[in-house]
Amino acid sequence: MHINKIKYTIALFCLTISVFFAVSSCTHEPDKVEIKVPEPLPACEPNKVYFVNDVMPYLNSTCAVPGCHDNKGPAAYIDLSSYDAIMNSKVRGVNIIKPGDPLNSKICRVFFLLDLVPMPPPFNYGIPPQGRDNIIKWVQDSARNTACEGRCDTLNYTFRRNIGPLINKYCTGCHYGNYNSGNVLLSSYREIKAMVDSNKLYQSITATEGVLKMPTGVVSMQPCEIIQIRKWIEDGAPNN
């Protein structure tokens, strides 16, 4: 009986050792997670038009708004809320953009009533001339999804030359006339200054203090543009 107990103990010990080595052999170092660092954007070339910087902000503010060409119920099934949506949108089976050919691209033709359909519609905020020119140049230059960094001068700026056009580019289309969003108007210096005085302008473009980010959608102001506006506000928001 004593011998059997010894045999049982030895067998149990051997089994424990076997399990230990089996488990040890299965352990391994966790796979290293590769963190992909986004490639830095190229510096903006002075005379080149970039989709993210120079085209999408105008379309987002003026066209991809509720009731028109947003992604929640786009008018005429034309969705202008993102690059892919724009490139895939069609009218009667024909893409609204033909890269390299603005004359036969619906998105450009409507600016000049070439198809007898005015866009934006009457009483809506019209895309500023700079925005229209940018869109035409972008289509002419193959209509690619391009972006750049560093076009702003954060030392020399004025309301009329820089800040006003920035607001027109990103905001005014949604905050204009009878179609203004949230009963906020941003079509004149007086209206913009009122938003500055309430602290809502800077809070909205930086999404701080619980204020909803503006502009909405896929568009954001470039860092240097936000710096321009912040410094202009710190200078007293002059109408210069």
PDB file of N, CA and C in Angstrom, residues 107-206:
ATOM      1  N   ILE A 107     -21.109  69.839 -62.403  1.00  0.00           N
ATOM      2  CA  ILE A 107     -20.831  70.645 -61.215  1.00  0.00           C
ATOM      3  C   ILE A 107     -20.305  72.026 -61.590  1.00  0.00           C
ATOM      4  N   CYS A 108     -19.695  72.150 -62.756  1.00  0.00           N
ATOM      5  CA  CYS A 108     -19.200  73.449 -63.224  1.00  0.00           C
ATOM      6  C   CYS A 108     -20.232  74.166 -64.095  1.00  0.00           C
ATOM      7  N   ARG A 109     -20.962  73.426 -64.881  1.00  0.00           N
ATOM      8  CA  ARG A 109     -21.907  74.027 -65.823  1.00  0.00           C
ATOM      9  C   ARG A 109     -23.012  74.807 -65.114  1.00  0.00           C
ATOM     10  N   VAL A 110     -23.426  74.320 -63.927  1.00  0.00           N
ATOM     11  CA  VAL A 110     -24.533  74.986 -63.241  1.00  0.00           C
ATOM     12  C   VAL A 110     -24.164  76.382 -62.752  1.00  0.00           C
ATOM     13  N   PHE A 111     -22.876  76.649 -62.597  1.00  0.00           N
ATOM     14  CA  PHE A 111     -22.470  77.984 -62.158  1.00  0.00           C
ATOM     15  C   PHE A 111     -22.807  79.056 -63.191  1.00  0.00           C
ATOM     16  N   PHE A 112     -22.865  78.653 -64.446  1.00  0.00           N
ATOM     17  CA  PHE A 112     -23.017  79.621 -65.530  1.00  0.00           C
ATOM     18  C   PHE A 112     -24.302  79.412 -66.328  1.00  0.00           C
ATOM     19  N   LEU A 113     -25.274  78.696 -65.725  1.00  0.00           N
ATOM     20  CA  LEU A 113     -26.575  78.456 -66.355  1.00  0.00           C
ATOM     21  C   LEU A 113     -26.453  77.778 -67.717  1.00  0.00           C
ATOM     22  N   LEU A 114     -25.408  76.992 -67.909  1.00  0.00           N
ATOM     23  CA  LEU A 114     -25.237  76.314 -69.193  1.00  0.00           C
ATOM     24  C   LEU A 114     -26.306  75.251 -69.404  1.00  0.00           C
ATOM     25  N   ASP A 115     -26.896  74.748 -68.343  1.00  0.00           N
ATOM     26  CA  ASP A 115     -27.979  73.771 -68.455  1.00  0.00           C
ATOM     27  C   ASP A 115     -29.308  74.351 -67.987  1.00  0.00           C
ATOM     28  N   LEU A 116     -29.369  75.681 -67.878  1.00  0.00           N
ATOM     29  CA  LEU A 116     -30.576  76.404 -67.480  1.00  0.00           C
ATOM     30  C   LEU A 116     -31.059  76.035 -66.080  1.00  0.00           C
ATOM     31  N   VAL A 117     -30.155  75.530 -65.259  1.00  0.00           N
ATOM     32  CA  VAL A 117     -30.491  75.186 -63.871  1.00  0.00           C
ATOM     33  C   VAL A 117     -29.517  75.934 -62.967  1.00  0.00           C
ATOM     34  N   PRO A 118     -29.984  76.991 -62.300  1.00  0.00           N
ATOM     35  CA  PRO A 118     -29.057  77.754 -61.452  1.00  0.00           C
ATOM     36  C   PRO A 118     -28.748  77.019 -60.155  1.00  0.00           C
ATOM     37  N   MET A 119     -27.496  76.943 -59.841  1.00  0.00           N
ATOM     38  CA  MET A 119     -27.062  76.364 -58.576  1.00  0.00           C
ATOM     39  C   MET A 119     -25.934  77.213 -58.014  1.00  0.00           C
ATOM     40  N   PRO A 120     -26.002  77.513 -56.728  1.00  0.00           N
ATOM     41  CA  PRO A 120     -27.095  77.268 -55.794  1.00  0.00           C
ATOM     42  C   PRO A 120     -28.384  77.958 -56.252  1.00  0.00           C
ATOM     43  N   PRO A 121     -29.542  77.490 -55.733  1.00  0.00           N
ATOM     44  CA  PRO A 121     -30.820  78.067 -56.153  1.00  0.00           C
ATOM     45  C   PRO A 121     -30.926  79.531 -55.754  1.00  0.00           C
ATOM     46  N   PRO A 122     -31.824  80.274 -56.398  1.00  0.00           N
ATOM     47  CA  PRO A 122     -32.056  81.668 -56.006  1.00  0.00           C
ATOM     48  C   PRO A 122     -32.413  81.764 -54.524  1.00  0.00           C
ATOM     49  N   PHE A 123     -31.990  82.825 -53.910  1.00  0.00           N
ATOM     50  CA  PHE A 123     -32.213  83.132 -52.494  1.00  0.00           C
ATOM     51  C   PHE A 123     -31.288  82.344 -51.558  1.00  0.00           C
ATOM     52  N   ASN A 124     -30.579  81.348 -52.079  1.00  0.00           N
ATOM     53  CA  ASN A 124     -29.537  80.712 -51.280  1.00  0.00           C
ATOM     54  C   ASN A 124     -28.238  81.487 -51.436  1.00  0.00           C
ATOM     55  N   TYR A 125     -27.300  81.206 -50.562  1.00  0.00           N
ATOM     56  CA  TYR A 125     -26.002  81.879 -50.639  1.00  0.00           C
ATOM     57  C   TYR A 125     -25.233  81.337 -51.833  1.00  0.00           C
ATOM     58  N   GLY A 126     -24.812  82.209 -52.714  1.00  0.00           N
ATOM     59  CA  GLY A 126     -24.050  81.779 -53.879  1.00  0.00           C
ATOM     60  C   GLY A 126     -22.594  81.534 -53.545  1.00  0.00           C
ATOM     61  N   ILE A 127     -22.014  80.530 -54.154  1.00  0.00           N
ATOM     62  CA  ILE A 127     -20.588  80.269 -53.942  1.00  0.00           C
ATOM     63  C   ILE A 127     -19.799  81.489 -54.387  1.00  0.00           C
ATOM     64  N   PRO A 128     -18.919  82.011 -53.542  1.00  0.00           N
ATOM     65  CA  PRO A 128     -18.124  83.181 -53.932  1.00  0.00           C
ATOM     66  C   PRO A 128     -17.309  82.910 -55.193  1.00  0.00           C
ATOM     67  N   PRO A 129     -16.980  83.959 -55.945  1.00  0.00           N
ATOM     68  CA  PRO A 129     -16.187  83.765 -57.169  1.00  0.00           C
ATOM     69  C   PRO A 129     -14.929  82.945 -56.944  1.00  0.00           C
ATOM     70  N   GLN A 130     -14.251  83.157 -55.813  1.00  0.00           N
ATOM     71  CA  GLN A 130     -13.034  82.386 -55.540  1.00  0.00           C
ATOM     72  C   GLN A 130     -13.339  80.899 -55.457  1.00  0.00           C
ATOM     73  N   GLY A 131     -14.467  80.560 -54.833  1.00  0.00           N
ATOM     74  CA  GLY A 131     -14.858  79.167 -54.727  1.00  0.00           C
ATOM     75  C   GLY A 131     -15.174  78.555 -56.079  1.00  0.00           C
ATOM     76  N   ARG A 132     -15.917  79.286 -56.921  1.00  0.00           N
ATOM     77  CA  ARG A 132     -16.235  78.789 -58.263  1.00  0.00           C
ATOM     78  C   ARG A 132     -14.966  78.577 -59.077  1.00  0.00           C
ATOM     79  N   ASP A 133     -14.067  79.551 -59.006  1.00  0.00           N
ATOM     80  CA  ASP A 133     -12.800  79.421 -59.744  1.00  0.00           C
ATOM     81  C   ASP A 133     -12.015  78.205 -59.271  1.00  0.00           C
ATOM     82  N   ASN A 134     -12.007  77.992 -57.950  1.00  0.00           N
ATOM     83  CA  ASN A 134     -11.281  76.843 -57.401  1.00  0.00           C
ATOM     84  C   ASN A 134     -11.839  75.526 -57.922  1.00  0.00           C
ATOM     85  N   ILE A 135     -13.166  75.412 -57.930  1.00  0.00           N
ATOM     86  CA  ILE A 135     -13.799  74.166 -58.375  1.00  0.00           C
ATOM     87  C   ILE A 135     -13.476  73.901 -59.840  1.00  0.00           C
ATOM     88  N   ILE A 136     -13.553  74.936 -60.667  1.00  0.00           N
ATOM     89  CA  ILE A 136     -13.260  74.766 -62.092  1.00  0.00           C
ATOM     90  C   ILE A 136     -11.795  74.363 -62.301  1.00  0.00           C
ATOM     91  N   LYS A 137     -10.899  75.023 -61.605  1.00  0.00           N
ATOM     92  CA  LYS A 137      -9.472  74.685 -61.735  1.00  0.00           C
ATOM     93  C   LYS A 137      -9.200  73.271 -61.244  1.00  0.00           C
ATOM     94  N   TRP A 138      -9.886  72.886 -60.160  1.00  0.00           N
ATOM     95  CA  TRP A 138      -9.690  71.546 -59.606  1.00  0.00           C
ATOM     96  C   TRP A 138     -10.145  70.477 -60.595  1.00  0.00           C
ATOM     97  N   VAL A 139     -11.307  70.674 -61.218  1.00  0.00           N
ATOM     98  CA  VAL A 139     -11.780  69.719 -62.218  1.00  0.00           C
ATOM     99  C   VAL A 139     -10.819  69.680 -63.398  1.00  0.00           C
ATOM    100  N   GLN A 140     -10.374  70.855 -63.815  1.00  0.00           N
ATOM    101  CA  GLN A 140      -9.426  70.921 -64.933  1.00  0.00           C
ATOM    102  C   GLN A 140      -8.151  70.148 -64.623  1.00  0.00           C
ATOM    103  N   ASP A 141      -7.746  70.173 -63.371  1.00  0.00           N
ATOM    104  CA  ASP A 141      -6.508  69.511 -62.952  1.00  0.00           C
ATOM    105  C   ASP A 141      -6.775  68.097 -62.439  1.00  0.00           C
ATOM    106  N   SER A 142      -7.635  67.354 -63.132  1.00  0.00           N
ATOM    107  CA  SER A 142      -7.879  65.922 -62.897  1.00  0.00           C
ATOM    108  C   SER A 142      -8.750  65.598 -61.701  1.00  0.00           C
ATOM    109  N   ALA A 143      -9.223  66.594 -60.948  1.00  0.00           N
ATOM    110  CA  ALA A 143     -10.198  66.366 -59.865  1.00  0.00           C
ATOM    111  C   ALA A 143      -9.745  65.303 -58.876  1.00  0.00           C
ATOM    112  N   ARG A 144      -8.527  65.418 -58.385  1.00  0.00           N
ATOM    113  CA  ARG A 144      -8.009  64.435 -57.431  1.00  0.00           C
ATOM    114  C   ARG A 144      -8.278  64.863 -55.992  1.00  0.00           C
ATOM    115  N   ASN A 145      -8.207  63.884 -55.094  1.00  0.00           N
ATOM    116  CA  ASN A 145      -8.429  64.140 -53.670  1.00  0.00           C
ATOM    117  C   ASN A 145      -7.116  64.582 -53.033  1.00  0.00           C
ATOM    118  N   THR A 146      -6.804  65.851 -53.174  1.00  0.00           N
ATOM    119  CA  THR A 146      -5.513  66.376 -52.748  1.00  0.00           C
ATOM    120  C   THR A 146      -5.658  67.288 -51.530  1.00  0.00           C
ATOM    121  N   ALA A 147      -4.557  67.436 -50.815  1.00  0.00           N
ATOM    122  CA  ALA A 147      -4.534  68.314 -49.634  1.00  0.00           C
ATOM    123  C   ALA A 147      -3.123  68.836 -49.452  1.00  0.00           C
ATOM    124  N   CYS A 148      -3.011  69.976 -48.776  1.00  0.00           N
ATOM    125  CA  CYS A 148      -1.691  70.547 -48.504  1.00  0.00           C
ATOM    126  C   CYS A 148      -1.727  71.235 -47.146  1.00  0.00           C
ATOM    127  N   GLU A 149      -0.591  71.728 -46.728  1.00  0.00           N
ATOM    128  CA  GLU A 149      -0.503  72.356 -45.411  1.00  0.00           C
ATOM    129  C   GLU A 149       0.358  73.609 -45.478  1.00  0.00           C
ATOM    130  N   GLY A 150      -0.088  74.656 -44.759  1.00  0.00           N
ATOM    131  CA  GLY A 150       0.769  75.815 -44.565  1.00  0.00           C
ATOM    132  C   GLY A 150       0.566  76.958 -45.514  1.00  0.00           C
ATOM    133  N   ARG A 151      -0.689  77.276 -45.861  1.00  0.00           N
ATOM    134  CA  ARG A 151      -0.923  78.359 -46.798  1.00  0.00           C
ATOM    135  C   ARG A 151      -1.171  79.696 -46.099  1.00  0.00           C
ATOM    136  N   CYS A 152      -1.375  79.710 -44.780  1.00  0.00           N
ATOM    137  CA  CYS A 152      -1.795  80.930 -44.075  1.00  0.00           C
ATOM    138  C   CYS A 152      -0.617  81.764 -43.596  1.00  0.00           C
ATOM    139  N   ASP A 153      -0.820  83.049 -43.595  1.00  0.00           N
ATOM    140  CA  ASP A 153       0.102  83.986 -42.971  1.00  0.00           C
ATOM    141  C   ASP A 153      -0.508  84.385 -41.632  1.00  0.00           C
ATOM    142  N   THR A 154       0.090  83.921 -40.547  1.00  0.00           N
ATOM    143  CA  THR A 154      -0.473  84.194 -39.224  1.00  0.00           C
ATOM    144  C   THR A 154       0.111  85.457 -38.596  1.00  0.00           C
ATOM    145  N   LEU A 155       0.842  86.218 -39.381  1.00  0.00           N
ATOM    146  CA  LEU A 155       1.411  87.483 -38.884  1.00  0.00           C
ATOM    147  C   LEU A 155       0.753  88.694 -39.532  1.00  0.00           C
ATOM    148  N   ASN A 156       0.459  88.582 -40.806  1.00  0.00           N
ATOM    149  CA  ASN A 156      -0.134  89.704 -41.530  1.00  0.00           C
ATOM    150  C   ASN A 156      -1.493  89.292 -42.066  1.00  0.00           C
ATOM    151  N   TYR A 157      -2.559  89.892 -41.544  1.00  0.00           N
ATOM    152  CA  TYR A 157      -3.905  89.534 -41.948  1.00  0.00           C
ATOM    153  C   TYR A 157      -4.833  90.696 -41.600  1.00  0.00           C
ATOM    154  N   THR A 158      -5.947  90.767 -42.316  1.00  0.00           N
ATOM    155  CA  THR A 158      -6.990  91.753 -42.021  1.00  0.00           C
ATOM    156  C   THR A 158      -8.336  91.056 -42.156  1.00  0.00           C
ATOM    157  N   PHE A 159      -9.357  91.718 -41.659  1.00  0.00           N
ATOM    158  CA  PHE A 159     -10.698  91.129 -41.769  1.00  0.00           C
ATOM    159  C   PHE A 159     -11.100  91.008 -43.235  1.00  0.00           C
ATOM    160  N   ARG A 160     -10.927  92.066 -44.001  1.00  0.00           N
ATOM    161  CA  ARG A 160     -11.428  92.069 -45.378  1.00  0.00           C
ATOM    162  C   ARG A 160     -10.614  91.160 -46.296  1.00  0.00           C
ATOM    163  N   ARG A 161      -9.342  91.059 -46.045  1.00  0.00           N
ATOM    164  CA  ARG A 161      -8.497  90.241 -46.916  1.00  0.00           C
ATOM    165  C   ARG A 161      -8.480  88.772 -46.509  1.00  0.00           C
ATOM    166  N   ASN A 162      -8.600  88.471 -45.220  1.00  0.00           N
ATOM    167  CA  ASN A 162      -8.417  87.104 -44.749  1.00  0.00           C
ATOM    168  C   ASN A 162      -9.596  86.545 -43.949  1.00  0.00           C
ATOM    169  N   ILE A 163      -9.976  87.237 -42.874  1.00  0.00           N
ATOM    170  CA  ILE A 163     -10.964  86.674 -41.955  1.00  0.00           C
ATOM    171  C   ILE A 163     -12.345  86.576 -42.602  1.00  0.00           C
ATOM    172  N   GLY A 164     -12.795  87.656 -43.245  1.00  0.00           N
ATOM    173  CA  GLY A 164     -14.086  87.629 -43.928  1.00  0.00           C
ATOM    174  C   GLY A 164     -14.170  86.518 -44.969  1.00  0.00           C
ATOM    175  N   PRO A 165     -13.184  86.425 -45.871  1.00  0.00           N
ATOM    176  CA  PRO A 165     -13.203  85.324 -46.838  1.00  0.00           C
ATOM    177  C   PRO A 165     -13.176  83.939 -46.201  1.00  0.00           C
ATOM    178  N   LEU A 166     -12.501  83.794 -45.062  1.00  0.00           N
ATOM    179  CA  LEU A 166     -12.503  82.498 -44.370  1.00  0.00           C
ATOM    180  C   LEU A 166     -13.908  82.137 -43.895  1.00  0.00           C
ATOM    181  N   ILE A 167     -14.592  83.114 -43.300  1.00  0.00           N
ATOM    182  CA  ILE A 167     -15.960  82.864 -42.838  1.00  0.00           C
ATOM    183  C   ILE A 167     -16.868  82.547 -44.029  1.00  0.00           C
ATOM    184  N   ASN A 168     -16.704  83.279 -45.130  1.00  0.00           N
ATOM    185  CA  ASN A 168     -17.490  83.001 -46.336  1.00  0.00           C
ATOM    186  C   ASN A 168     -17.225  81.592 -46.858  1.00  0.00           C
ATOM    187  N   LYS A 169     -15.982  81.178 -46.775  1.00  0.00           N
ATOM    188  CA  LYS A 169     -15.563  79.879 -47.295  1.00  0.00           C
ATOM    189  C   LYS A 169     -16.158  78.725 -46.488  1.00  0.00           C
ATOM    190  N   TYR A 170     -16.140  78.853 -45.167  1.00  0.00           N
ATOM    191  CA  TYR A 170     -16.520  77.731 -44.315  1.00  0.00           C
ATOM    192  C   TYR A 170     -17.926  77.830 -43.722  1.00  0.00           C
ATOM    193  N   CYS A 171     -18.459  79.037 -43.559  1.00  0.00           N
ATOM    194  CA  CYS A 171     -19.624  79.201 -42.686  1.00  0.00           C
ATOM    195  C   CYS A 171     -20.844  79.851 -43.318  1.00  0.00           C
ATOM    196  N   THR A 172     -20.637  80.877 -44.141  1.00  0.00           N
ATOM    197  CA  THR A 172     -21.749  81.736 -44.550  1.00  0.00           C
ATOM    198  C   THR A 172     -22.849  80.985 -45.283  1.00  0.00           C
ATOM    199  N   GLY A 173     -22.489  79.970 -46.071  1.00  0.00           N
ATOM    200  CA  GLY A 173     -23.503  79.225 -46.807  1.00  0.00           C
ATOM    201  C   GLY A 173     -24.574  78.629 -45.921  1.00  0.00           C
ATOM    202  N   CYS A 174     -24.203  78.238 -44.700  1.00  0.00           N
ATOM    203  CA  CYS A 174     -25.168  77.664 -43.751  1.00  0.00           C
ATOM    204  C   CYS A 174     -25.815  78.729 -42.881  1.00  0.00           C
ATOM    205  N   HIS A 175     -25.255  79.933 -42.882  1.00  0.00           N
ATOM    206  CA  HIS A 175     -25.728  80.982 -41.970  1.00  0.00           C
ATOM    207  C   HIS A 175     -26.026  82.258 -42.756  1.00  0.00           C
ATOM    208  N   TYR A 176     -27.016  82.122 -43.655  1.00  0.00           N
ATOM    209  CA  TYR A 176     -27.308  83.212 -44.592  1.00  0.00           C
ATOM    210  C   TYR A 176     -28.811  83.320 -44.802  1.00  0.00           C
ATOM    211  N   GLY A 177     -29.325  84.545 -44.800  1.00  0.00           N
ATOM    212  CA  GLY A 177     -30.710  84.811 -45.166  1.00  0.00           C
ATOM    213  C   GLY A 177     -31.721  84.011 -44.376  1.00  0.00           C
ATOM    214  N   ASN A 178     -32.805  83.646 -45.040  1.00  0.00           N
ATOM    215  CA  ASN A 178     -33.890  82.919 -44.386  1.00  0.00           C
ATOM    216  C   ASN A 178     -33.573  81.442 -44.169  1.00  0.00           C
ATOM    217  N   TYR A 179     -32.449  80.978 -44.720  1.00  0.00           N
ATOM    218  CA  TYR A 179     -32.104  79.567 -44.603  1.00  0.00           C
ATOM    219  C   TYR A 179     -30.994  79.346 -43.572  1.00  0.00           C
ATOM    220  N   ASN A 180     -30.800  80.331 -42.707  1.00  0.00           N
ATOM    221  CA  ASN A 180     -29.679  80.232 -41.773  1.00  0.00           C
ATOM    222  C   ASN A 180     -29.902  79.118 -40.765  1.00  0.00           C
ATOM    223  N   SER A 181     -28.824  78.452 -40.408  1.00  0.00           N
ATOM    224  CA  SER A 181     -28.871  77.353 -39.453  1.00  0.00           C
ATOM    225  C   SER A 181     -28.762  77.873 -38.030  1.00  0.00           C
ATOM    226  N   GLY A 182     -29.640  77.410 -37.156  1.00  0.00           N
ATOM    227  CA  GLY A 182     -29.596  77.800 -35.755  1.00  0.00           C
ATOM    228  C   GLY A 182     -29.867  79.264 -35.511  1.00  0.00           C
ATOM    229  N   ASN A 183     -30.515  79.940 -36.461  1.00  0.00           N
ATOM    230  CA  ASN A 183     -30.783  81.380 -36.352  1.00  0.00           C
ATOM    231  C   ASN A 183     -29.505  82.195 -36.167  1.00  0.00           C
ATOM    232  N   VAL A 184     -28.420  81.702 -36.735  1.00  0.00           N
ATOM    233  CA  VAL A 184     -27.137  82.398 -36.686  1.00  0.00           C
ATOM    234  C   VAL A 184     -26.818  82.928 -38.079  1.00  0.00           C
ATOM    235  N   LEU A 185     -26.571  84.222 -38.183  1.00  0.00           N
ATOM    236  CA  LEU A 185     -26.222  84.844 -39.452  1.00  0.00           C
ATOM    237  C   LEU A 185     -24.745  85.223 -39.455  1.00  0.00           C
ATOM    238  N   LEU A 186     -24.074  84.919 -40.564  1.00  0.00           N
ATOM    239  CA  LEU A 186     -22.641  85.228 -40.683  1.00  0.00           C
ATOM    240  C   LEU A 186     -22.335  85.763 -42.079  1.00  0.00           C
ATOM    241  N   SER A 187     -23.134  86.717 -42.531  1.00  0.00           N
ATOM    242  CA  SER A 187     -22.941  87.239 -43.879  1.00  0.00           C
ATOM    243  C   SER A 187     -22.406  88.664 -43.903  1.00  0.00           C
ATOM    244  N   SER A 188     -22.124  89.248 -42.738  1.00  0.00           N
ATOM    245  CA  SER A 188     -21.592  90.611 -42.689  1.00  0.00           C
ATOM    246  C   SER A 188     -20.670  90.741 -41.480  1.00  0.00           C
ATOM    247  N   TYR A 189     -19.882  91.813 -41.497  1.00  0.00           N
ATOM    248  CA  TYR A 189     -18.996  92.039 -40.351  1.00  0.00           C
ATOM    249  C   TYR A 189     -19.785  92.162 -39.064  1.00  0.00           C
ATOM    250  N   ARG A 190     -20.889  92.899 -39.085  1.00  0.00           N
ATOM    251  CA  ARG A 190     -21.688  93.107 -37.876  1.00  0.00           C
ATOM    252  C   ARG A 190     -22.160  91.782 -37.291  1.00  0.00           C
ATOM    253  N   GLU A 191     -22.623  90.871 -38.151  1.00  0.00           N
ATOM    254  CA  GLU A 191     -23.109  89.571 -37.685  1.00  0.00           C
ATOM    255  C   GLU A 191     -21.965  88.708 -37.152  1.00  0.00           C
ATOM    256  N   ILE A 192     -20.837  88.756 -37.833  1.00  0.00           N
ATOM    257  CA  ILE A 192     -19.676  87.983 -37.376  1.00  0.00           C
ATOM    258  C   ILE A 192     -19.172  88.517 -36.041  1.00  0.00           C
ATOM    259  N   LYS A 193     -19.128  89.854 -35.909  1.00  0.00           N
ATOM    260  CA  LYS A 193     -18.655  90.466 -34.667  1.00  0.00           C
ATOM    261  C   LYS A 193     -19.569  90.106 -33.497  1.00  0.00           C
ATOM    262  N   ALA A 194     -20.865  89.990 -33.746  1.00  0.00           N
ATOM    263  CA  ALA A 194     -21.787  89.596 -32.683  1.00  0.00           C
ATOM    264  C   ALA A 194     -21.462  88.196 -32.179  1.00  0.00           C
ATOM    265  N   MET A 195     -21.077  87.312 -33.079  1.00  0.00           N
ATOM    266  CA  MET A 195     -20.695  85.960 -32.664  1.00  0.00           C
ATOM    267  C   MET A 195     -19.371  85.967 -31.921  1.00  0.00           C
ATOM    268  N   VAL A 196     -18.474  86.861 -32.309  1.00  0.00           N
ATOM    269  CA  VAL A 196     -17.203  87.003 -31.586  1.00  0.00           C
ATOM    270  C   VAL A 196     -17.480  87.471 -30.159  1.00  0.00           C
ATOM    271  N   ASP A 197     -18.331  88.472 -30.008  1.00  0.00           N
ATOM    272  CA  ASP A 197     -18.624  89.037 -28.692  1.00  0.00           C
ATOM    273  C   ASP A 197     -19.300  88.028 -27.771  1.00  0.00           C
ATOM    274  N   SER A 198     -20.017  87.071 -28.345  1.00  0.00           N
ATOM    275  CA  SER A 198     -20.669  86.041 -27.527  1.00  0.00           C
ATOM    276  C   SER A 198     -19.740  84.849 -27.251  1.00  0.00           C
ATOM    277  N   ASN A 199     -18.530  84.921 -27.781  1.00  0.00           N
ATOM    278  CA  ASN A 199     -17.522  83.845 -27.653  1.00  0.00           C
ATOM    279  C   ASN A 199     -17.881  82.590 -28.443  1.00  0.00           C
ATOM    280  N   LYS A 200     -18.968  82.605 -29.182  1.00  0.00           N
ATOM    281  CA  LYS A 200     -19.406  81.401 -29.877  1.00  0.00           C
ATOM    282  C   LYS A 200     -18.603  81.122 -31.149  1.00  0.00           C
ATOM    283  N   LEU A 201     -18.067  82.143 -31.782  1.00  0.00           N
ATOM    284  CA  LEU A 201     -17.356  81.913 -33.038  1.00  0.00           C
ATOM    285  C   LEU A 201     -16.141  81.029 -32.818  1.00  0.00           C
ATOM    286  N   TYR A 202     -15.277  81.436 -31.894  1.00  0.00           N
ATOM    287  CA  TYR A 202     -14.056  80.659 -31.676  1.00  0.00           C
ATOM    288  C   TYR A 202     -14.370  79.307 -31.047  1.00  0.00           C
ATOM    289  N   GLN A 203     -15.357  79.268 -30.141  1.00  0.00           N
ATOM    290  CA  GLN A 203     -15.725  77.997 -29.510  1.00  0.00           C
ATOM    291  C   GLN A 203     -16.243  77.000 -30.538  1.00  0.00           C
ATOM    292  N   SER A 204     -16.965  77.483 -31.537  1.00  0.00           N
ATOM    293  CA  SER A 204     -17.532  76.569 -32.532  1.00  0.00           C
ATOM    294  C   SER A 204     -16.479  76.032 -33.483  1.00  0.00           C
ATOM    295  N   ILE A 205     -15.529  76.862 -33.898  1.00  0.00           N
ATOM    296  CA  ILE A 205     -14.530  76.362 -34.848  1.00  0.00           C
ATOM    297  C   ILE A 205     -13.475  75.497 -34.169  1.00  0.00           C
ATOM    298  N   THR A 206     -13.415  75.553 -32.823  1.00  0.00           N
ATOM    299  CA  THR A 206     -12.491  74.688 -32.082  1.00  0.00           C
ATOM    300  C   THR A 206     -13.223  73.615 -31.300  1.00  0.00           C
TER     301      THR A 206
END
